[in-house]
Structures are given as structure tokens and as C-alpha cells.
Short mmCIF file of C-alpha atoms in Angstrom, two decimals:
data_model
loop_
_atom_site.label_atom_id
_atom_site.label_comp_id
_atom_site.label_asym_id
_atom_site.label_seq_id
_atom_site.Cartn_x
_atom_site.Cartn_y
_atom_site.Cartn_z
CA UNK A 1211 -111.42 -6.05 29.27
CA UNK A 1212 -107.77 -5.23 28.10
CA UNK A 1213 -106.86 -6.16 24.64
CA UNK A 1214 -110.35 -7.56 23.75
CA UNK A 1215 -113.05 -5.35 21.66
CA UNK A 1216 -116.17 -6.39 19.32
CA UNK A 1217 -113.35 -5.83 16.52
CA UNK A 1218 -111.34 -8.54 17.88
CA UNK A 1219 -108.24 -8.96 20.15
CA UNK A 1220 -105.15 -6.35 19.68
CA UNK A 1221 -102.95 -5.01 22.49
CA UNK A 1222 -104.33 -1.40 21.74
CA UNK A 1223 -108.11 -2.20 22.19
CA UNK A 1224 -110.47 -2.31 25.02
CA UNK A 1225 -114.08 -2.81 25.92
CA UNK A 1226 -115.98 -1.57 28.69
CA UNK A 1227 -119.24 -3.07 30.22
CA UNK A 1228 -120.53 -0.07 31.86
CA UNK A 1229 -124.27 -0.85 34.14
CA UNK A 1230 -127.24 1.42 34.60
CA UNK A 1231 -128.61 2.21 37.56
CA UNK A 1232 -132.06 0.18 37.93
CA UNK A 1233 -135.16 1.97 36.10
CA UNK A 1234 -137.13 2.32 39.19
CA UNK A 1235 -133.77 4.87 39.78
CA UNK A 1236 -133.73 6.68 36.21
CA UNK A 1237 -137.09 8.47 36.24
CA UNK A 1238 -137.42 10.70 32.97
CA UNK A 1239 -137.15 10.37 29.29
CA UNK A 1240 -133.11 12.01 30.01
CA UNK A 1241 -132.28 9.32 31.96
CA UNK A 1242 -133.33 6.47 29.69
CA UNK A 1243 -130.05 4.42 28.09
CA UNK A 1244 -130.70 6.61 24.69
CA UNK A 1245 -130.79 9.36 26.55
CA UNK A 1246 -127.34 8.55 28.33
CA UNK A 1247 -125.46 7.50 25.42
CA UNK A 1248 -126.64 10.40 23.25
CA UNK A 1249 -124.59 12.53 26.25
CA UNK A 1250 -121.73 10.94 26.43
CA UNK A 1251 -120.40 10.48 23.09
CA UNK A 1252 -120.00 13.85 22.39
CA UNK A 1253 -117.13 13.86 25.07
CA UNK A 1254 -116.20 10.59 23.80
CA UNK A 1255 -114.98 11.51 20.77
CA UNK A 1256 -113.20 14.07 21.52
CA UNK A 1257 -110.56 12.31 23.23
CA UNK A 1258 -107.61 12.41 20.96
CA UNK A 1259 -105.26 9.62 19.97
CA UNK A 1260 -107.86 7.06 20.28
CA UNK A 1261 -111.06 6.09 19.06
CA UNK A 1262 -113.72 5.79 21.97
CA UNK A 1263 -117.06 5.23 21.51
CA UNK A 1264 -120.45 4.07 23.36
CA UNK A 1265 -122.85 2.22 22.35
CA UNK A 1266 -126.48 -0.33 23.26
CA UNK A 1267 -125.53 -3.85 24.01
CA UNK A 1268 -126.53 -6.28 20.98
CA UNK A 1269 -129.67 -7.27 20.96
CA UNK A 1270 -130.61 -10.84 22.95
CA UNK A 1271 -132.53 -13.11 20.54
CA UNK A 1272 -135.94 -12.26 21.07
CA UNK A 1273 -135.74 -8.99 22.53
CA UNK A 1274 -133.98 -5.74 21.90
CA UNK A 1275 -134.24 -3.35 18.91
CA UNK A 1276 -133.44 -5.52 16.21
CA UNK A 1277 -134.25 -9.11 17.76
CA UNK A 1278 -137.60 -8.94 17.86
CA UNK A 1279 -140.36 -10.42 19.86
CA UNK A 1280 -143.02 -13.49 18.28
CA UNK A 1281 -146.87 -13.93 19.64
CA UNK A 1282 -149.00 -16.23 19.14
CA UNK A 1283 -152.61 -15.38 18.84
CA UNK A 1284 -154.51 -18.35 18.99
CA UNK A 1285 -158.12 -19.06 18.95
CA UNK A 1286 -160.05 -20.95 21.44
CA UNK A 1287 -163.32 -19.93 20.87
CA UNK A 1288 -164.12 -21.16 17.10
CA UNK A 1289 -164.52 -17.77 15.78
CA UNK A 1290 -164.28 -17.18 11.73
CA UNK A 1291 -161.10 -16.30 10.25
CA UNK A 1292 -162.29 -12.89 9.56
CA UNK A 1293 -162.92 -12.73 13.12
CA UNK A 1294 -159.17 -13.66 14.33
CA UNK A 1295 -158.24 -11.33 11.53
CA UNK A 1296 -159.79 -8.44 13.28
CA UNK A 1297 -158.36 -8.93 16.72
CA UNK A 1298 -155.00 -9.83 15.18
CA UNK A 1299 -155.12 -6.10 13.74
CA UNK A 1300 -156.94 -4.29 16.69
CA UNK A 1301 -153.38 -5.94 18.58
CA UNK A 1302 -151.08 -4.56 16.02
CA UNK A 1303 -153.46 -1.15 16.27
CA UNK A 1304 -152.98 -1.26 19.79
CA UNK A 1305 -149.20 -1.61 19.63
CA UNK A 1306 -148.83 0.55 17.45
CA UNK A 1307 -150.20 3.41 20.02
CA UNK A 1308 -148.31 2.05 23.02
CA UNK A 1309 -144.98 3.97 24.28
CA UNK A 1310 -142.00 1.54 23.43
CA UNK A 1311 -143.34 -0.80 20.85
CA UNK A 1312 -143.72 0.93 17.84
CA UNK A 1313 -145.40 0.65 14.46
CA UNK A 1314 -142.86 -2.15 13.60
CA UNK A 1315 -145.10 -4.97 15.01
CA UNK A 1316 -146.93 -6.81 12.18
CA UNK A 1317 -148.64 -10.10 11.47
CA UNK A 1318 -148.32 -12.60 8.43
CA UNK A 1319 -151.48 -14.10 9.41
CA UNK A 1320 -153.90 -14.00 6.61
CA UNK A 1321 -157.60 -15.35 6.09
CA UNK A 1322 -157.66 -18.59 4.06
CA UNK A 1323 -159.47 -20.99 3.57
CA UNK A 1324 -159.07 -24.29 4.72
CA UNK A 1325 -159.03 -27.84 3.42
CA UNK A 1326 -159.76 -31.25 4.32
CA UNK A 1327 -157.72 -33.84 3.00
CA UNK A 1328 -158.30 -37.30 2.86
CA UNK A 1329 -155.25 -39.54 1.62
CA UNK A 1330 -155.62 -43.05 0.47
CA UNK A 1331 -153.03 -44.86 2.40
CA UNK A 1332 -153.62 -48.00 0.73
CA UNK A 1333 -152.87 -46.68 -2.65
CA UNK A 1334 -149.91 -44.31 -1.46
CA UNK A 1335 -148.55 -47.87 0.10
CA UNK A 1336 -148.97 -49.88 -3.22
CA UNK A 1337 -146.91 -47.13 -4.92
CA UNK A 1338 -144.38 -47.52 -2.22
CA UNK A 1339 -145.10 -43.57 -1.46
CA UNK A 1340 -144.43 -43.12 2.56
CA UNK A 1341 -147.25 -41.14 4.13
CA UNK A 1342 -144.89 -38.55 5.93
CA UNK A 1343 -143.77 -37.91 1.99
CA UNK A 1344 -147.23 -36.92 1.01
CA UNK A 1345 -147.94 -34.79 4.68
CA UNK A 1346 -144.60 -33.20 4.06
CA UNK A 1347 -145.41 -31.94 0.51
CA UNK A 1348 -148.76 -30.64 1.54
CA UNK A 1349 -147.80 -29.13 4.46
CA UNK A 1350 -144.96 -27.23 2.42
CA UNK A 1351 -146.62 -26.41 -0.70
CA UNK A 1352 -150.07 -25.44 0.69
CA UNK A 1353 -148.21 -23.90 3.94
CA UNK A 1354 -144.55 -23.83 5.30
CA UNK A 1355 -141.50 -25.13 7.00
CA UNK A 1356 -139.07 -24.16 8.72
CA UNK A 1357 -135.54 -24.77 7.71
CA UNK A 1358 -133.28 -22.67 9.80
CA UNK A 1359 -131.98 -19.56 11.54
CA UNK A 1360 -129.59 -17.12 10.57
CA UNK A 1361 -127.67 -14.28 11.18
CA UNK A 1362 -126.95 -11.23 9.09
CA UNK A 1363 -125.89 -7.33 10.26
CA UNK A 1364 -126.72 -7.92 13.96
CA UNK A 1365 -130.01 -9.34 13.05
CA UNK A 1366 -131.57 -12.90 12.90
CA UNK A 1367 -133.77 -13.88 10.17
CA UNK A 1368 -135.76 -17.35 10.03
CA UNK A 1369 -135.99 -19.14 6.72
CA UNK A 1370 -139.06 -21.01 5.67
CA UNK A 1371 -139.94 -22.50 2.11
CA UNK A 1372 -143.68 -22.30 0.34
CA UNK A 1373 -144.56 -22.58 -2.75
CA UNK A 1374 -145.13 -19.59 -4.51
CA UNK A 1375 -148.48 -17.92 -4.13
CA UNK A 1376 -149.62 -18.50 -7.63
CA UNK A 1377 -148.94 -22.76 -7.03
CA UNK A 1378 -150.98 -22.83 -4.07
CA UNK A 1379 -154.02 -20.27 -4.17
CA UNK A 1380 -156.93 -23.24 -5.05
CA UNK A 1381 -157.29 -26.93 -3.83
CA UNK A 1382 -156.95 -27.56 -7.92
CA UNK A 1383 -153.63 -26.71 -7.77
CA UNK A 1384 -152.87 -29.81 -5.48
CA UNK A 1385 -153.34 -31.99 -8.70
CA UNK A 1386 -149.92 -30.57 -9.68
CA UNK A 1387 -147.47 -31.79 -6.72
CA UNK A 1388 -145.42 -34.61 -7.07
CA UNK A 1389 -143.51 -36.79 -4.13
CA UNK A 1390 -141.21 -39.63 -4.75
CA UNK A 1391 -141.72 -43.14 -4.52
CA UNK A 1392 -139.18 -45.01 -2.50
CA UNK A 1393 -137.18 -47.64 -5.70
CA UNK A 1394 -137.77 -51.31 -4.82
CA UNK A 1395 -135.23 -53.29 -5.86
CA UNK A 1396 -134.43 -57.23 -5.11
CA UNK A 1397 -130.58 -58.02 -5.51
CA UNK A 1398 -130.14 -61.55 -5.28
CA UNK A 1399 -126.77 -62.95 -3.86
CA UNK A 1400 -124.96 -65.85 -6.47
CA UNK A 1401 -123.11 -67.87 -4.83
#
């Protein structure tokens, strides 16, 4: 494309989508896209009076070298959390050791225990406290939320909020949140 680059748009600038022959074609650890690039920049850049240079398409959200991939372990069986702890290491183990994956695969799964909760609804309604208020607290104090996506230096990042870990490591420290009561106020017309 003439006049178009990932700098921006300028008469003197130019981008090239070059495609790879299927993978059932390239055989080999030399013909792999690495491999490719790694031999043709060297010639690259040593054209003179312009700078030329190849390199990996971006990443597509979810894949790619710096997207990233998410799985979901989930447990059907009602084993204990130390239990889904174990297999969700023996998978990272197990990535680790396969051929394109890597070591950077990790989990932020962590054994804890859990809770059960019961909310009076009748006094949360007499203090004019909406119930989604009080599941909305819990759920982001005691766990998370997510806000939002973002991108920064070719990579996307997902923001969540928590309380810090010292404000939610016991069911005492529960006592200590705080939601807001919705104001009731009466204005009466004069007329």
C-alpha cells in the first residue's frame, strides 16, 4: 500500500503484506515465519536510501505473542480446592514442556476459602440500602470486577479492582465495608 505505513501516511512510505506459504508446505524449524524474517532482514537493510524492514503481524487479541490466550478450568466434579489447585498446576507444568507455548502460561487461581452469606433484605430495605449495592461491594471487596480493557506497547491489559489483600483475608474483615444508602427526600410543591 503506497503512501500508507504503521508510522502513518507520507508520500515516501509503504507497507507490504507479504503471505506464507501454508504450514503443511514449510516443513522445518528454517522455514517457520521466525525463521524467514530472521533471513531476510539482513538484505533488508542494506538497501540504501531507504529504511526497509520486516517484521510479525501484530498480535490478534487473544492470540499471538503478546495477546495472549485465557482458559477456564472449571470443576464439575466437587473436588477440594487443593484438588483444582493441583490440576491447575500439572496444566501450567504441562505447558510449560510443550513446543510453542512456553513457560509464560500462569494461573491467578488460588485456594480460598469460601463464604456463605446471608443478607437481611428486610433491614438493608428499611435503610433504603439496594441489594445489588451490598452484592456489588462483596463481590468487589472479597473478589473482583472488571472495569475495562486497554491498550499499551502492542499489548492489552484488563483492569479489575479488589481490595487489597490485607482488607479481605478473614470474613471479620467484612464488618469494615460500607455501601451507601439511597437519600429520601419529600419536596412538597406550594402552590
Amino acid at each position: 500500500m503506497a503512501g500508507f505505513s504503521f508510522a502513518g501516511s507520507a508520500s515516501n512510505q509503504g507497507l507490504i503484506f507479504v503471505p506464507l506459504k501454508p504450514y503443511s508446505s514449510r516443513k522445518g524449524k528454517e522455514h517457520t515465519a521466525t525463521a524467514i524474517l530472521n533471513r531476510v532482514r539482513p538484505r533488508l537493510f542494506s538497501i540504501s536510501g531507504a529504511i526497509v524492514f520486516a517484521t510479525l503481524p501484530p498480535a490478534v487479541s487473544g492470540l499471538g505473542q503478546f495477546g495472549g490466550f485465557q482458559f477456564v478450568l472449571q470443576d464439575q466434579a466437587a473436588h477440594t480446592l487443593e484438588e483444582l489447585s493441583g490440576a491447575a498446576h500439572g496444566l501450567m507444568q504441562a505447558s510449560a514442556q510443550t513446543e510453542g507455548v512456553g513457560r509464560t502460561v500462569h494461573s491467578v487461581y488460588r485456594e480460598r476459602p469460601s463464604y456463605l452469606i446471608t443478607i437481611d433484605r428486610e433491614k438493608a430495605k428499611s435503610l433504603h440500602v439496594p441489594l445489588s449495592q451490598i452484592t456489588d461491594t462483596l463481590g468487589v471487596y472479597m473478589g473482583s470486577a472488571y472495569v475495562n480493557d486497554f491498550d499499551f506497547n502492542n499489548r492489552s491489559y484488563r483492569v479489575y479492582v479488589q481490595a487489597d489483600k490485607q482488607f479481605r483475608a478473614t470474613s471479620q474483615d467484612m464488618k469494615q465495608f460500607y455501601v451507601r444508602s439511597i437519600a429520601v427526600r419529600w419536596f412538597r410543591s406550594i402552590i
